[in-house]
Amino acid sequence: MNMNIISKYLQFLRKSNNYTQDDLAKESGISRQAISKWETGATIPNLEVLLKISTISEKELKEVLEQFDTNSLVTALMGASPETNSCYDKFANG
């Protein structure tokens, strides 16, 4: 998984929606420092957080998830809530 691509894409999405890091932090209940770490590639958000900040439709999300290999998805789901795992199962098996 290319951290640089992910971090730049997250930054692009935030900016294209006219959010500052502070705006996104307030809107999502996630710290500005966490958002900064995602955008610099220091860390990446887990799937549960991505779903929380996402405005993507279910159809679009399924298309995005299909682009990842199984190992990457398993890693992303590690430690996720039962709700997130259930959501993923719906996409993977639906």
PDB file of C-alpha atoms in Angstrom:
ATOM      1  CA  MET A   1       0.000   0.000   0.000  1.00  0.00           C
ATOM      2  CA  ASN A   2       1.518   3.319  -1.007  1.00  0.00           C
ATOM      3  CA  MET A   3       1.252   5.630   2.018  1.00  0.00           C
ATOM      4  CA  ASN A   4       2.208   8.689  -0.042  1.00  0.00           C
ATOM      5  CA  ILE A   5      -0.679   8.210  -2.465  1.00  0.00           C
ATOM      6  CA  ILE A   6      -3.149   7.649   0.359  1.00  0.00           C
ATOM      7  CA  SER A   7      -1.968  10.674   2.328  1.00  0.00           C
ATOM      8  CA  LYS A   8      -2.064  12.979  -0.698  1.00  0.00           C
ATOM      9  CA  TYR A   9      -5.504  11.709  -1.683  1.00  0.00           C
ATOM     10  CA  LEU A  10      -6.907  12.308   1.806  1.00  0.00           C
ATOM     11  CA  GLN A  11      -5.512  15.833   1.710  1.00  0.00           C
ATOM     12  CA  PHE A  12      -6.960  16.383  -1.766  1.00  0.00           C
ATOM     13  CA  LEU A  13     -10.407  15.219  -0.661  1.00  0.00           C
ATOM     14  CA  ARG A  14     -10.368  17.460   2.396  1.00  0.00           C
ATOM     15  CA  LYS A  15      -9.313  20.505   0.404  1.00  0.00           C
ATOM     16  CA  SER A  16     -11.709  19.811  -2.470  1.00  0.00           C
ATOM     17  CA  ASN A  17     -14.537  19.956   0.067  1.00  0.00           C
ATOM     18  CA  ASN A  18     -13.212  23.297   1.379  1.00  0.00           C
ATOM     19  CA  TYR A  19     -12.349  21.953   4.824  1.00  0.00           C
ATOM     20  CA  THR A  20      -9.366  22.963   6.892  1.00  0.00           C
ATOM     21  CA  GLN A  21      -7.893  20.299   9.138  1.00  0.00           C
ATOM     22  CA  ASP A  22      -9.594  22.069  12.050  1.00  0.00           C
ATOM     23  CA  ASP A  23     -12.951  22.022  10.231  1.00  0.00           C
ATOM     24  CA  LEU A  24     -12.697  18.306   9.536  1.00  0.00           C
ATOM     25  CA  ALA A  25     -11.606  17.618  13.106  1.00  0.00           C
ATOM     26  CA  LYS A  26     -14.607  19.476  14.537  1.00  0.00           C
ATOM     27  CA  GLU A  27     -17.040  17.912  12.068  1.00  0.00           C
ATOM     28  CA  SER A  28     -15.827  14.346  12.618  1.00  0.00           C
ATOM     29  CA  GLY A  29     -14.818  14.391  16.280  1.00  0.00           C
ATOM     30  CA  ILE A  30     -11.281  13.344  15.344  1.00  0.00           C
ATOM     31  CA  SER A  31      -8.250  15.318  16.477  1.00  0.00           C
ATOM     32  CA  ARG A  32      -6.576  17.726  14.083  1.00  0.00           C
ATOM     33  CA  GLN A  33      -3.276  16.039  14.941  1.00  0.00           C
ATOM     34  CA  ALA A  34      -4.599  12.682  13.694  1.00  0.00           C
ATOM     35  CA  ILE A  35      -5.717  14.274  10.434  1.00  0.00           C
ATOM     36  CA  SER A  36      -2.302  15.891  10.053  1.00  0.00           C
ATOM     37  CA  LYS A  37      -0.585  12.525  10.572  1.00  0.00           C
ATOM     38  CA  TRP A  38      -2.765  10.954   7.853  1.00  0.00           C
ATOM     39  CA  GLU A  39      -1.922  13.724   5.420  1.00  0.00           C
ATOM     40  CA  THR A  40       1.814  13.491   6.053  1.00  0.00           C
ATOM     41  CA  GLY A  41       1.799   9.702   5.750  1.00  0.00           C
ATOM     42  CA  ALA A  42       2.881   9.124   9.354  1.00  0.00           C
ATOM     43  CA  THR A  43      -0.220   6.979   9.887  1.00  0.00           C
ATOM     44  CA  ILE A  44      -3.349   6.056   7.975  1.00  0.00           C
ATOM     45  CA  PRO A  45      -6.889   5.944   9.313  1.00  0.00           C
ATOM     46  CA  ASN A  46      -8.524   2.584   9.810  1.00  0.00           C
ATOM     47  CA  LEU A  47     -11.597   1.643   7.820  1.00  0.00           C
ATOM     48  CA  GLU A  48     -13.960   2.635  10.616  1.00  0.00           C
ATOM     49  CA  VAL A  49     -12.587   6.190  10.622  1.00  0.00           C
ATOM     50  CA  LEU A  50     -12.667   6.378   6.830  1.00  0.00           C
ATOM     51  CA  LEU A  51     -16.325   5.417   6.867  1.00  0.00           C
ATOM     52  CA  LYS A  52     -17.004   8.011   9.572  1.00  0.00           C
ATOM     53  CA  ILE A  53     -15.540  10.890   7.546  1.00  0.00           C
ATOM     54  CA  SER A  54     -16.733   9.651   4.180  1.00  0.00           C
ATOM     55  CA  THR A  55     -19.588  11.017   2.107  1.00  0.00           C
ATOM     56  CA  ILE A  56     -19.209   8.264  -0.473  1.00  0.00           C
ATOM     57  CA  SER A  57     -22.236   6.237  -1.564  1.00  0.00           C
ATOM     58  CA  GLU A  58     -22.421   2.516  -0.896  1.00  0.00           C
ATOM     59  CA  LYS A  59     -21.983   1.771  -4.599  1.00  0.00           C
ATOM     60  CA  GLU A  60     -18.883   3.975  -4.808  1.00  0.00           C
ATOM     61  CA  LEU A  61     -17.474   2.439  -1.627  1.00  0.00           C
ATOM     62  CA  LYS A  62     -17.888  -1.063  -3.017  1.00  0.00           C
ATOM     63  CA  GLU A  63     -16.050  -0.018  -6.190  1.00  0.00           C
ATOM     64  CA  VAL A  64     -13.218   1.467  -4.129  1.00  0.00           C
ATOM     65  CA  LEU A  65     -12.909  -1.603  -1.891  1.00  0.00           C
ATOM     66  CA  GLU A  66     -12.675  -3.835  -4.964  1.00  0.00           C
ATOM     67  CA  GLN A  67      -9.425  -2.050  -5.887  1.00  0.00           C
ATOM     68  CA  PHE A  68      -7.614  -3.346  -2.771  1.00  0.00           C
ATOM     69  CA  ASP A  69      -6.062  -6.743  -2.311  1.00  0.00           C
ATOM     70  CA  THR A  70      -7.441  -8.994   0.417  1.00  0.00           C
ATOM     71  CA  ASN A  71      -4.378  -8.653   2.678  1.00  0.00           C
ATOM     72  CA  SER A  72      -4.667  -4.860   2.725  1.00  0.00           C
ATOM     73  CA  LEU A  73      -8.355  -5.048   3.575  1.00  0.00           C
ATOM     74  CA  VAL A  74      -7.770  -7.570   6.352  1.00  0.00           C
ATOM     75  CA  THR A  75      -5.108  -5.280   7.818  1.00  0.00           C
ATOM     76  CA  ALA A  76      -7.418  -2.268   7.571  1.00  0.00           C
ATOM     77  CA  LEU A  77     -10.194  -4.150   9.389  1.00  0.00           C
ATOM     78  CA  MET A  78      -7.995  -5.259  12.286  1.00  0.00           C
ATOM     79  CA  GLY A  79      -9.360  -3.734  15.461  1.00  0.00           C
ATOM     80  CA  ALA A  80     -12.395  -2.295  13.712  1.00  0.00           C
ATOM     81  CA  SER A  81     -15.731  -2.316  15.466  1.00  0.00           C
ATOM     82  CA  PRO A  82     -18.243  -5.100  14.846  1.00  0.00           C
ATOM     83  CA  GLU A  83     -20.365  -2.543  12.958  1.00  0.00           C
ATOM     84  CA  THR A  84     -17.515  -1.788  10.564  1.00  0.00           C
ATOM     85  CA  ASN A  85     -16.787  -5.464   9.989  1.00  0.00           C
ATOM     86  CA  SER A  86     -20.479  -6.078   9.388  1.00  0.00           C
ATOM     87  CA  CYS A  87     -20.571  -3.194   6.919  1.00  0.00           C
ATOM     88  CA  TYR A  88     -17.596  -4.614   5.050  1.00  0.00           C
ATOM     89  CA  ASP A  89     -19.148  -8.106   4.998  1.00  0.00           C
ATOM     90  CA  LYS A  90     -22.234  -6.611   3.376  1.00  0.00           C
ATOM     91  CA  PHE A  91     -20.122  -5.143   0.566  1.00  0.00           C
ATOM     92  CA  ALA A  92     -17.886  -8.175   0.154  1.00  0.00           C
ATOM     93  CA  ASN A  93     -20.715 -10.682   0.074  1.00  0.00           C
ATOM     94  CA  GLY A  94     -23.455  -8.565  -1.473  1.00  0.00           C
TER      95      GLY A  94
END
